[in-house]
């Protein structure tokens, strides 16, 4: 893996984003669009066209035609080997994807080169493997005449899938949906986040290079409500909507999908707890907390914003975490020493800083951070905030109850297992949790009582892509991953044959 010394010097990807419709890159005819801004320094990367009804309609029609045409007729073997080649081509163009992703997001290349881009490829290989193993049920049954009948299940692709994705892990989260959708025979129209248009556009080049039939993978750019996102989810030609993003947007998307009774798969927000028992390995727990709170500048849905630390080790844990956080270097993506990048945008920075102010107003002790960092002049236009730790807030402060999506956490002491399970579950969300303890029975006991989609014990973001992934409560609907993805991306017909 080659981390570029200058992201902008990487020549192999377009700086101006394009829609990708029916295998063709186009700026569309809406006459609208916006400048794509690099959050590292506030500089302009390029232009992004905004799709109108005409582009959305053309993309959905192209996806339908491909479904009923070349893609629908292709054998499973050809389809899956083509998608394996997509993964290989992503890897061949690794540096282009890496530079595009880091320019759009400002995230450290050291992070994107280990997580975002490799997962962009792995999401295709894993789901091609799954698609090859799909089998269905068969139930012979007796009938009154003694002849019997045979029931067997048939799985068909669901159809044209709308993929709506966020900005925090753009390629990873988009391909997490596109991979299974295509492997299981569907076609897609992707609406990437307005903040991160580049890697979705670049994937169009990969599709053409590999020879994926036109119309199988389409991309339209735009915003969410009252823009391309809403037009796409309302389009009657869409058979299902798979969405990753905030809970608020998830509600709107679910409403849009209700017309025509289209199924949704929703991976939404969280306010995830981390529980540190006094019997943990404290150094490992501090290292785990560092990653779960501050990776990707805290802009990870699975990240931890509420830490509960058992009282005997509370002071020691807070001191160690503070020291580690204060060693974190903020800087350019291409600098290998950079541990943390900026917020995705000025708008998001303002939101995060409003919680920093609220924490102080609510009486928090600011253990570290809490402000805007001093950055070198060339980065002063970037969306920077300090990594931040608070203690001393009441359980009902919005800083403790609402998703901030920034590099910050509140740490609260607790005494008993029962108490901390109650605190952890006292939220409308239910995405993820992490528990640190060396007591095996306690680990299993607590893990089984947390109301979340995924609970990590003595780890964080350890992912086996075959496992069920999704959120409980307001953190989502449905599970994707491995064979669990069959539920959303295929439609089942039971054929009953009287013998
Ligand atoms: P967002 O909800 O603002 O936007 C996500 C996407 O939805 C964007 O492409 C946006 O344009 C689109 N969108 C918004 N409203 C829409 C509408 N009415 N119709 C159609 N499309 C619409 O989220 P974000 O700010 O991009 O991402 C951060 C949020 O995503 C956080 O809440 C985070 O927790 C969540 N997230 C969840 C997961 C998960 O797996 N559960 C993963 C990553 C991010
Ligand atoms: O690892 C994944 O598959 C996944 N969906 C991660 C989500 C991260 C949220 O920011």
mmCIF file of C-alpha atoms in Angstrom, residues 84-472:
data_model
loop_
_atom_site.group_PDB
_atom_site.id
_atom_site.type_symbol
_atom_site.label_atom_id
_atom_site.label_comp_id
_atom_site.label_asym_id
_atom_site.label_seq_id
_atom_site.Cartn_x
_atom_site.Cartn_y
_atom_site.Cartn_z
ATOM 1 C CA UNK A 84 -14.623 -10.572 -8.201
ATOM 2 C CA UNK A 85 -12.902 -8.671 -10.998
ATOM 3 C CA UNK A 86 -14.484 -5.432 -9.725
ATOM 4 C CA UNK A 87 -12.797 -6.116 -6.370
ATOM 5 C CA UNK A 88 -9.493 -6.810 -8.123
ATOM 6 C CA UNK A 89 -9.758 -3.578 -10.104
ATOM 7 C CA UNK A 90 -10.448 -1.570 -6.935
ATOM 8 C CA UNK A 91 -7.237 -3.030 -5.564
ATOM 9 C CA UNK A 92 -5.356 -2.211 -8.764
ATOM 10 C CA UNK A 93 -6.570 1.386 -8.479
ATOM 11 C CA UNK A 94 -5.986 1.458 -4.752
ATOM 12 C CA UNK A 95 -4.072 4.755 -4.771
ATOM 13 C CA UNK A 96 -6.774 6.517 -6.789
ATOM 14 C CA UNK A 97 -9.480 5.379 -4.397
ATOM 15 C CA UNK A 98 -7.317 6.268 -1.409
ATOM 16 C CA UNK A 99 -6.560 9.777 -2.633
ATOM 17 C CA UNK A 100 -10.168 10.441 -3.672
ATOM 18 C CA UNK A 101 -11.502 9.247 -0.309
ATOM 19 C CA UNK A 102 -8.974 11.221 1.719
ATOM 20 C CA UNK A 103 -9.559 14.408 -0.274
ATOM 21 C CA UNK A 104 -13.325 14.154 0.196
ATOM 22 C CA UNK A 105 -13.251 13.272 3.895
ATOM 23 C CA UNK A 106 -9.899 14.545 5.205
ATOM 24 C CA UNK A 107 -9.382 11.233 7.001
ATOM 25 C CA UNK A 108 -5.832 9.959 7.575
ATOM 26 C CA UNK A 109 -4.551 7.857 4.673
ATOM 27 C CA UNK A 110 -3.170 5.436 7.250
ATOM 28 C CA UNK A 111 -6.765 4.741 8.315
ATOM 29 C CA UNK A 112 -8.355 4.678 4.855
ATOM 30 C CA UNK A 113 -5.636 2.390 3.512
ATOM 31 C CA UNK A 114 -6.307 -0.154 6.264
ATOM 32 C CA UNK A 115 -10.086 0.056 6.477
ATOM 33 C CA UNK A 116 -12.037 2.005 3.863
ATOM 34 C CA UNK A 117 -10.416 0.922 0.608
ATOM 35 C CA UNK A 118 -9.674 -2.736 1.450
ATOM 36 C CA UNK A 119 -13.267 -3.100 2.664
ATOM 37 C CA UNK A 120 -14.463 -1.501 -0.578
ATOM 38 C CA UNK A 121 -12.954 -4.487 -2.381
ATOM 39 C CA UNK A 122 -13.802 -7.092 0.275
ATOM 40 C CA UNK A 123 -17.489 -6.185 0.164
ATOM 41 C CA UNK A 124 -17.572 -7.498 -3.414
ATOM 42 C CA UNK A 125 -15.574 -10.677 -2.843
ATOM 43 C CA UNK A 126 -17.431 -11.662 0.302
ATOM 44 C CA UNK A 127 -20.891 -11.308 -1.228
ATOM 45 C CA UNK A 128 -19.922 -13.124 -4.420
ATOM 46 C CA UNK A 129 -18.956 -16.018 -2.159
ATOM 47 C CA UNK A 130 -22.317 -15.796 -0.397
ATOM 48 C CA UNK A 131 -24.249 -15.683 -3.676
ATOM 49 C CA UNK A 132 -22.625 -18.925 -4.799
ATOM 50 C CA UNK A 133 -23.876 -20.795 -1.742
ATOM 51 C CA UNK A 134 -27.515 -19.746 -1.760
ATOM 52 C CA UNK A 135 -29.822 -22.708 -1.313
ATOM 53 C CA UNK A 136 -33.484 -22.800 -0.424
ATOM 54 C CA UNK A 137 -35.847 -24.944 1.586
ATOM 55 C CA UNK A 138 -37.866 -27.915 0.347
ATOM 56 C CA UNK A 139 -40.870 -29.346 2.222
ATOM 57 C CA UNK A 140 -42.596 -32.500 0.966
ATOM 58 C CA UNK A 141 -46.150 -32.680 2.334
ATOM 59 C CA UNK A 142 -48.917 -35.296 2.413
ATOM 60 C CA UNK A 143 -52.222 -34.610 0.637
ATOM 61 C CA UNK A 144 -55.660 -36.210 1.263
ATOM 62 C CA UNK A 145 -55.460 -38.234 -1.968
ATOM 63 C CA UNK A 146 -52.178 -39.754 -0.880
ATOM 64 C CA UNK A 147 -50.189 -38.382 -3.820
ATOM 65 C CA UNK A 148 -48.459 -35.666 -1.830
ATOM 66 C CA UNK A 149 -47.012 -32.346 -2.801
ATOM 67 C CA UNK A 150 -43.636 -30.715 -2.829
ATOM 68 C CA UNK A 151 -42.898 -27.153 -1.728
ATOM 69 C CA UNK A 152 -39.689 -25.521 -2.722
ATOM 70 C CA UNK A 153 -38.448 -21.976 -2.368
ATOM 71 C CA UNK A 154 -37.130 -19.847 -5.197
ATOM 72 C CA UNK A 155 -35.130 -16.723 -4.556
ATOM 73 C CA UNK A 156 -35.317 -13.942 -7.124
ATOM 74 C CA UNK A 157 -33.455 -10.629 -7.071
ATOM 75 C CA UNK A 158 -35.629 -7.936 -5.495
ATOM 76 C CA UNK A 159 -35.166 -5.664 -8.512
ATOM 77 C CA UNK A 160 -33.914 -2.079 -8.765
ATOM 78 C CA UNK A 161 -32.371 -1.118 -5.434
ATOM 79 C CA UNK A 162 -31.849 2.479 -4.299
ATOM 80 C CA UNK A 163 -28.661 2.751 -2.247
ATOM 81 C CA UNK A 164 -28.413 5.911 -0.147
ATOM 82 C CA UNK A 165 -25.136 6.287 1.686
ATOM 83 C CA UNK A 166 -23.450 8.679 4.146
ATOM 84 C CA UNK A 167 -20.125 10.508 4.198
ATOM 85 C CA UNK A 168 -18.218 8.947 7.065
ATOM 86 C CA UNK A 169 -16.980 5.756 5.351
ATOM 87 C CA UNK A 170 -18.136 6.542 1.809
ATOM 88 C CA UNK A 171 -16.719 3.664 -0.246
ATOM 89 C CA UNK A 172 -17.005 1.093 2.545
ATOM 90 C CA UNK A 173 -20.637 1.821 3.333
ATOM 91 C CA UNK A 174 -21.746 2.210 -0.278
ATOM 92 C CA UNK A 175 -20.152 -1.086 -1.368
ATOM 93 C CA UNK A 176 -21.537 -2.773 1.759
ATOM 94 C CA UNK A 177 -24.888 -2.358 -0.059
ATOM 95 C CA UNK A 178 -23.839 -2.459 -3.727
ATOM 96 C CA UNK A 179 -21.830 -5.693 -3.205
ATOM 97 C CA UNK A 180 -24.731 -7.871 -2.011
ATOM 98 C CA UNK A 181 -27.262 -6.153 -4.273
ATOM 99 C CA UNK A 182 -25.299 -6.976 -7.432
ATOM 100 C CA UNK A 183 -24.054 -10.369 -6.294
ATOM 101 C CA UNK A 184 -27.667 -11.450 -5.755
ATOM 102 C CA UNK A 185 -28.683 -10.260 -9.219
ATOM 103 C CA UNK A 186 -30.202 -6.827 -8.574
ATOM 104 C CA UNK A 187 -29.266 -3.538 -10.223
ATOM 105 C CA UNK A 188 -28.633 -0.324 -8.292
ATOM 106 C CA UNK A 189 -29.002 3.419 -8.340
ATOM 107 C CA UNK A 190 -26.651 4.941 -5.772
ATOM 108 C CA UNK A 191 -27.073 8.365 -4.205
ATOM 109 C CA UNK A 192 -23.839 8.985 -2.319
ATOM 110 C CA UNK A 193 -23.567 11.698 0.299
ATOM 111 C CA UNK A 194 -23.349 15.218 -1.075
ATOM 112 C CA UNK A 195 -20.156 15.622 0.974
ATOM 113 C CA UNK A 196 -18.298 12.680 -0.570
ATOM 114 C CA UNK A 197 -19.072 12.174 -4.268
ATOM 115 C CA UNK A 198 -15.692 11.008 -5.574
ATOM 116 C CA UNK A 199 -15.322 7.291 -4.844
ATOM 117 C CA UNK A 200 -18.865 6.471 -6.030
ATOM 118 C CA UNK A 201 -18.023 8.223 -9.297
ATOM 119 C CA UNK A 202 -14.700 6.407 -9.556
ATOM 120 C CA UNK A 203 -16.415 3.067 -9.057
ATOM 121 C CA UNK A 204 -18.257 3.785 -12.331
ATOM 122 C CA UNK A 205 -14.889 3.690 -14.126
ATOM 123 C CA UNK A 206 -14.162 0.336 -12.517
ATOM 124 C CA UNK A 207 -17.522 -1.052 -13.649
ATOM 125 C CA UNK A 208 -16.866 -0.002 -17.250
ATOM 126 C CA UNK A 209 -13.292 -1.310 -17.205
ATOM 127 C CA UNK A 210 -14.433 -4.710 -15.987
ATOM 128 C CA UNK A 211 -17.285 -4.821 -18.500
ATOM 129 C CA UNK A 212 -20.190 -4.836 -16.090
ATOM 130 C CA UNK A 213 -23.195 -4.279 -18.378
ATOM 131 C CA UNK A 214 -24.407 -0.717 -18.631
ATOM 132 C CA UNK A 215 -27.204 0.207 -16.279
ATOM 133 C CA UNK A 216 -26.236 -2.305 -13.573
ATOM 134 C CA UNK A 217 -24.503 0.332 -11.440
ATOM 135 C CA UNK A 218 -25.763 3.915 -11.663
ATOM 136 C CA UNK A 219 -24.822 6.961 -9.607
ATOM 137 C CA UNK A 220 -26.728 10.187 -9.235
ATOM 138 C CA UNK A 221 -25.493 13.082 -7.108
ATOM 139 C CA UNK A 222 -27.610 15.411 -5.056
ATOM 140 C CA UNK A 223 -28.844 16.229 -1.583
ATOM 141 C CA UNK A 224 -31.377 14.331 0.523
ATOM 142 C CA UNK A 225 -34.787 15.896 1.173
ATOM 143 C CA UNK A 226 -36.255 17.935 -1.729
ATOM 144 C CA UNK A 227 -33.427 16.766 -3.965
ATOM 145 C CA UNK A 228 -32.110 13.664 -5.703
ATOM 146 C CA UNK A 229 -32.282 11.480 -2.571
ATOM 147 C CA UNK A 230 -35.975 12.077 -2.083
ATOM 148 C CA UNK A 231 -36.710 11.794 -5.830
ATOM 149 C CA UNK A 232 -34.983 8.430 -5.861
ATOM 150 C CA UNK A 233 -36.752 6.984 -2.832
ATOM 151 C CA UNK A 234 -40.110 8.170 -4.199
ATOM 152 C CA UNK A 235 -39.506 6.827 -7.702
ATOM 153 C CA UNK A 236 -42.078 4.090 -8.447
ATOM 154 C CA UNK A 237 -39.481 2.121 -10.423
ATOM 155 C CA UNK A 238 -37.457 1.431 -7.274
ATOM 156 C CA UNK A 239 -38.207 -1.928 -5.630
ATOM 157 C CA UNK A 240 -36.371 -1.421 -2.332
ATOM 158 C CA UNK A 241 -34.361 1.208 -0.479
ATOM 159 C CA UNK A 242 -31.258 0.406 1.510
ATOM 160 C CA UNK A 243 -30.033 3.315 3.577
ATOM 161 C CA UNK A 244 -27.195 4.154 5.935
ATOM 162 C CA UNK A 245 -27.381 7.470 7.716
ATOM 163 C CA UNK A 246 -29.069 9.345 10.508
ATOM 164 C CA UNK A 247 -32.207 8.191 12.254
ATOM 165 C CA UNK A 248 -34.041 11.380 11.215
ATOM 166 C CA UNK A 249 -33.329 10.757 7.511
ATOM 167 C CA UNK A 250 -34.243 7.092 8.029
ATOM 168 C CA UNK A 251 -37.708 8.152 9.157
ATOM 169 C CA UNK A 252 -38.160 10.279 6.026
ATOM 170 C CA UNK A 253 -36.949 7.482 3.780
ATOM 171 C CA UNK A 254 -39.263 4.983 5.415
ATOM 172 C CA UNK A 255 -42.161 7.372 4.805
ATOM 173 C CA UNK A 256 -41.221 7.703 1.120
ATOM 174 C CA UNK A 257 -40.879 3.946 0.740
ATOM 175 C CA UNK A 258 -44.324 3.411 2.262
ATOM 176 C CA UNK A 259 -45.856 4.581 -1.019
ATOM 177 C CA UNK A 260 -45.990 1.465 -3.135
ATOM 178 C CA UNK A 261 -45.040 -0.704 -0.104
ATOM 179 C CA UNK A 262 -41.311 -0.911 -0.870
ATOM 180 C CA UNK A 263 -39.126 -2.630 1.752
ATOM 181 C CA UNK A 264 -36.364 -0.717 3.516
ATOM 182 C CA UNK A 265 -33.140 -1.742 5.158
ATOM 183 C CA UNK A 266 -32.041 0.977 7.566
ATOM 184 C CA UNK A 267 -28.662 1.312 9.297
ATOM 185 C CA UNK A 268 -29.023 4.401 11.463
ATOM 186 C CA UNK A 269 -27.498 6.434 14.259
ATOM 187 C CA UNK A 270 -26.384 5.469 17.730
ATOM 188 C CA UNK A 271 -25.234 6.703 21.127
ATOM 189 C CA UNK A 272 -23.116 3.749 21.946
ATOM 190 C CA UNK A 273 -21.970 2.835 25.449
ATOM 191 C CA UNK A 274 -18.556 1.497 26.406
ATOM 192 C CA UNK A 275 -18.445 -0.332 29.740
ATOM 193 C CA UNK A 276 -15.112 -0.677 31.507
ATOM 194 C CA UNK A 277 -15.128 -3.014 34.499
ATOM 195 C CA UNK A 278 -12.467 -2.718 37.204
ATOM 196 C CA UNK A 279 -11.277 -6.251 36.369
ATOM 197 C CA UNK A 280 -10.314 -5.334 32.803
ATOM 198 C CA UNK A 281 -6.822 -5.063 31.378
ATOM 199 C CA UNK A 282 -6.764 -1.280 31.721
ATOM 200 C CA UNK A 283 -4.118 -0.585 29.080
ATOM 201 C CA UNK A 284 -6.012 -2.609 26.495
ATOM 202 C CA UNK A 285 -9.261 -0.901 27.520
ATOM 203 C CA UNK A 286 -7.689 2.537 27.107
ATOM 204 C CA UNK A 287 -6.375 1.539 23.678
ATOM 205 C CA UNK A 288 -9.846 0.227 22.741
ATOM 206 C CA UNK A 289 -11.525 3.386 23.998
ATOM 207 C CA UNK A 290 -9.079 5.514 22.000
ATOM 208 C CA UNK A 291 -10.003 3.719 18.806
ATOM 209 C CA UNK A 292 -13.719 3.601 19.446
ATOM 210 C CA UNK A 293 -14.036 7.266 20.438
ATOM 211 C CA UNK A 294 -11.524 8.982 18.156
ATOM 212 C CA UNK A 295 -11.111 6.840 14.998
ATOM 213 C CA UNK A 296 -12.250 8.729 11.924
ATOM 214 C CA UNK A 297 -12.522 11.803 14.187
ATOM 215 C CA UNK A 298 -15.364 10.129 16.057
ATOM 216 C CA UNK A 299 -17.445 9.984 12.887
ATOM 217 C CA UNK A 300 -18.237 6.273 13.079
ATOM 218 C CA UNK A 301 -21.761 5.109 13.804
ATOM 219 C CA UNK A 302 -20.345 2.270 15.917
ATOM 220 C CA UNK A 303 -18.128 4.629 17.907
ATOM 221 C CA UNK A 304 -18.433 5.165 21.637
ATOM 222 C CA UNK A 305 -19.636 8.488 23.017
ATOM 223 C CA UNK A 306 -20.644 7.279 26.504
ATOM 224 C CA UNK A 307 -18.003 5.580 28.607
ATOM 225 C CA UNK A 308 -18.932 4.000 31.939
ATOM 226 C CA UNK A 309 -15.941 3.119 34.118
ATOM 227 C CA UNK A 310 -16.201 1.162 37.372
ATOM 228 C CA UNK A 311 -15.321 3.367 40.315
ATOM 229 C CA UNK A 312 -12.109 1.663 41.587
ATOM 230 C CA UNK A 313 -10.320 2.393 38.284
ATOM 231 C CA UNK A 314 -12.190 5.563 37.268
ATOM 232 C CA UNK A 315 -9.440 8.093 38.039
ATOM 233 C CA UNK A 316 -6.659 5.924 36.614
ATOM 234 C CA UNK A 317 -8.619 5.243 33.425
ATOM 235 C CA UNK A 318 -9.480 8.908 32.866
ATOM 236 C CA UNK A 319 -5.840 9.933 33.418
ATOM 237 C CA UNK A 320 -4.491 7.315 30.989
ATOM 238 C CA UNK A 321 -7.061 8.145 28.316
ATOM 239 C CA UNK A 322 -6.351 11.873 28.695
ATOM 240 C CA UNK A 323 -2.604 11.291 28.239
ATOM 241 C CA UNK A 324 -3.182 9.168 25.138
ATOM 242 C CA UNK A 325 -5.611 11.663 23.619
ATOM 243 C CA UNK A 326 -3.210 14.511 24.185
ATOM 244 C CA UNK A 327 -0.570 12.640 22.182
ATOM 245 C CA UNK A 328 -2.906 12.431 19.170
ATOM 246 C CA UNK A 329 -1.553 14.417 16.236
ATOM 247 C CA UNK A 330 -3.988 16.344 14.070
ATOM 248 C CA UNK A 331 -2.794 16.871 10.531
ATOM 249 C CA UNK A 332 -2.946 16.236 6.819
ATOM 250 C CA UNK A 333 -4.213 12.850 5.578
ATOM 251 C CA UNK A 334 -0.957 12.008 3.818
ATOM 252 C CA UNK A 335 1.220 12.572 6.899
ATOM 253 C CA UNK A 336 1.862 9.097 8.399
ATOM 254 C CA UNK A 337 2.054 10.692 11.863
ATOM 255 C CA UNK A 338 -1.517 12.004 11.632
ATOM 256 C CA UNK A 339 -3.830 10.309 14.122
ATOM 257 C CA UNK A 340 -6.914 12.410 13.524
ATOM 258 C CA UNK A 341 -8.371 14.445 10.680
ATOM 259 C CA UNK A 342 -10.981 17.201 10.581
ATOM 260 C CA UNK A 343 -14.773 17.054 10.765
ATOM 261 C CA UNK A 344 -16.395 16.358 7.418
ATOM 262 C CA UNK A 345 -17.544 19.955 6.900
ATOM 263 C CA UNK A 346 -17.845 23.376 8.435
ATOM 264 C CA UNK A 347 -21.534 22.681 9.083
ATOM 265 C CA UNK A 348 -20.729 19.529 11.003
ATOM 266 C CA UNK A 349 -17.936 21.270 12.894
ATOM 267 C CA UNK A 350 -20.435 23.877 14.084
ATOM 268 C CA UNK A 351 -22.767 21.122 15.264
ATOM 269 C CA UNK A 352 -19.980 19.387 17.206
ATOM 270 C CA UNK A 353 -18.805 22.681 18.731
ATOM 271 C CA UNK A 354 -22.366 23.424 19.849
ATOM 272 C CA UNK A 355 -22.181 20.250 21.975
ATOM 273 C CA UNK A 356 -18.782 21.358 23.295
ATOM 274 C CA UNK A 357 -20.440 24.590 24.465
ATOM 275 C CA UNK A 358 -23.459 22.734 25.837
ATOM 276 C CA UNK A 359 -21.230 20.432 27.891
ATOM 277 C CA UNK A 360 -19.672 23.436 29.619
ATOM 278 C CA UNK A 361 -23.078 25.069 30.108
ATOM 279 C CA UNK A 362 -24.324 21.835 31.704
ATOM 280 C CA UNK A 363 -21.453 21.866 34.199
ATOM 281 C CA UNK A 364 -19.047 19.320 32.667
ATOM 282 C CA UNK A 365 -15.445 19.064 33.744
ATOM 283 C CA UNK A 366 -13.432 19.339 30.525
ATOM 284 C CA UNK A 367 -10.709 16.734 31.023
ATOM 285 C CA UNK A 368 -9.073 17.623 27.726
ATOM 286 C CA UNK A 369 -9.942 19.501 24.526
ATOM 287 C CA UNK A 370 -13.262 21.274 24.204
ATOM 288 C CA UNK A 371 -12.169 23.913 21.708
ATOM 289 C CA UNK A 372 -10.858 24.623 18.221
ATOM 290 C CA UNK A 373 -7.192 23.613 17.889
ATOM 291 C CA UNK A 374 -4.447 25.921 16.712
ATOM 292 C CA UNK A 375 -3.553 24.609 13.273
ATOM 293 C CA UNK A 376 -0.781 25.732 10.925
ATOM 294 C CA UNK A 377 -1.836 28.601 8.635
ATOM 295 C CA UNK A 378 -2.292 26.363 5.582
ATOM 296 C CA UNK A 379 -4.856 24.219 7.463
ATOM 297 C CA UNK A 380 -6.643 27.064 9.229
ATOM 298 C CA UNK A 381 -9.542 26.918 6.751
ATOM 299 C CA UNK A 382 -10.231 23.277 7.672
ATOM 300 C CA UNK A 383 -13.022 21.931 9.873
ATOM 301 C CA UNK A 384 -10.887 21.148 12.912
ATOM 302 C CA UNK A 385 -11.974 20.493 16.481
ATOM 303 C CA UNK A 386 -9.993 19.221 19.446
ATOM 304 C CA UNK A 387 -10.479 15.648 20.627
ATOM 305 C CA UNK A 388 -12.415 16.041 23.851
ATOM 306 C CA UNK A 389 -13.236 14.211 27.077
ATOM 307 C CA UNK A 390 -15.733 15.316 29.690
ATOM 308 C CA UNK A 391 -16.747 14.039 33.103
ATOM 309 C CA UNK A 392 -19.381 15.191 35.562
ATOM 310 C CA UNK A 393 -22.466 15.549 33.368
ATOM 311 C CA UNK A 394 -25.954 14.506 34.453
ATOM 312 C CA UNK A 395 -27.366 11.469 32.666
ATOM 313 C CA UNK A 396 -30.013 13.598 30.967
ATOM 314 C CA UNK A 397 -27.683 16.203 29.427
ATOM 315 C CA UNK A 398 -28.108 16.222 25.624
ATOM 316 C CA UNK A 399 -24.349 15.692 25.443
ATOM 317 C CA UNK A 400 -24.938 12.286 27.043
ATOM 318 C CA UNK A 401 -28.192 11.413 25.304
ATOM 319 C CA UNK A 402 -27.825 12.701 21.708
ATOM 320 C CA UNK A 403 -25.542 11.452 18.945
ATOM 321 C CA UNK A 404 -22.802 14.056 18.404
ATOM 322 C CA UNK A 405 -20.739 12.181 15.791
ATOM 323 C CA UNK A 406 -17.539 13.914 16.833
ATOM 324 C CA UNK A 407 -14.224 13.072 18.554
ATOM 325 C CA UNK A 408 -15.560 13.252 22.083
ATOM 326 C CA UNK A 409 -16.942 11.240 24.956
ATOM 327 C CA UNK A 410 -18.369 11.636 28.413
ATOM 328 C CA UNK A 411 -16.996 9.345 31.106
ATOM 329 C CA UNK A 412 -19.150 8.455 34.116
ATOM 330 C CA UNK A 413 -18.337 6.226 37.084
ATOM 331 C CA UNK A 414 -20.545 3.281 38.068
ATOM 332 C CA UNK A 415 -20.591 0.769 40.899
ATOM 333 C CA UNK A 416 -22.532 -2.360 39.961
ATOM 334 C CA UNK A 417 -23.144 -4.504 36.907
ATOM 335 C CA UNK A 418 -26.904 -4.026 37.219
ATOM 336 C CA UNK A 419 -26.555 -0.269 37.394
ATOM 337 C CA UNK A 420 -24.372 -0.034 34.286
ATOM 338 C CA UNK A 421 -26.611 -2.301 32.209
ATOM 339 C CA UNK A 422 -29.502 -0.008 33.065
ATOM 340 C CA UNK A 423 -27.459 3.113 32.145
ATOM 341 C CA UNK A 424 -26.249 1.593 28.886
ATOM 342 C CA UNK A 425 -29.769 0.624 27.792
ATOM 343 C CA UNK A 426 -31.352 3.950 28.796
ATOM 344 C CA UNK A 427 -31.344 5.351 25.254
ATOM 345 C CA UNK A 428 -33.680 5.227 22.258
ATOM 346 C CA UNK A 429 -30.730 3.909 20.231
ATOM 347 C CA UNK A 430 -29.384 0.362 20.083
ATOM 348 C CA UNK A 431 -26.563 0.094 17.590
ATOM 349 C CA UNK A 432 -23.397 -1.094 19.334
ATOM 350 C CA UNK A 433 -21.671 -1.487 22.685
ATOM 351 C CA UNK A 434 -18.280 -2.542 23.949
ATOM 352 C CA UNK A 435 -17.469 -4.210 27.262
ATOM 353 C CA UNK A 436 -14.039 -4.576 28.826
ATOM 354 C CA UNK A 437 -13.623 -7.251 31.512
ATOM 355 C CA UNK A 438 -11.390 -10.250 32.184
ATOM 356 C CA UNK A 439 -14.315 -12.084 33.830
ATOM 357 C CA UNK A 440 -15.652 -14.517 31.243
ATOM 358 C CA UNK A 441 -19.028 -15.086 32.881
ATOM 359 C CA UNK A 442 -19.598 -11.379 33.288
ATOM 360 C CA UNK A 443 -18.659 -10.778 29.645
ATOM 361 C CA UNK A 444 -21.317 -13.206 28.406
ATOM 362 C CA UNK A 445 -23.901 -12.065 30.962
ATOM 363 C CA UNK A 446 -23.580 -8.360 30.174
ATOM 364 C CA UNK A 447 -23.271 -8.970 26.428
ATOM 365 C CA UNK A 448 -26.602 -10.792 26.439
ATOM 366 C CA UNK A 449 -28.406 -8.017 28.329
ATOM 367 C CA UNK A 450 -27.408 -5.029 26.210
ATOM 368 C CA UNK A 451 -30.109 -3.943 23.751
ATOM 369 C CA UNK A 452 -27.850 -3.525 20.719
ATOM 370 C CA UNK A 453 -27.197 -4.998 17.303
ATOM 371 C CA UNK A 454 -23.549 -5.718 18.050
ATOM 372 C CA UNK A 455 -21.667 -6.018 21.327
ATOM 373 C CA UNK A 456 -17.880 -6.231 21.329
ATOM 374 C CA UNK A 457 -16.130 -7.789 24.308
ATOM 375 C CA UNK A 458 -12.517 -6.658 24.844
ATOM 376 C CA UNK A 459 -12.464 -5.310 21.288
ATOM 377 C CA UNK A 460 -14.078 -2.817 18.966
ATOM 378 C CA UNK A 461 -14.918 -2.838 15.233
ATOM 379 C CA UNK A 462 -13.688 -6.386 14.821
ATOM 380 C CA UNK A 463 -15.759 -7.388 11.792
ATOM 381 C CA UNK A 464 -16.477 -10.761 10.250
ATOM 382 C CA UNK A 465 -18.584 -9.858 7.230
ATOM 383 C CA UNK A 466 -20.616 -13.052 7.497
ATOM 384 C CA UNK A 467 -22.234 -11.928 10.747
ATOM 385 C CA UNK A 468 -25.593 -10.143 11.067
ATOM 386 C CA UNK A 469 -25.039 -6.382 11.112
ATOM 387 C CA UNK A 470 -27.638 -3.784 12.043
ATOM 388 C CA UNK A 471 -29.171 -1.832 14.849
ATOM 389 C CA UNK A 472 -31.853 -2.389 17.475
#
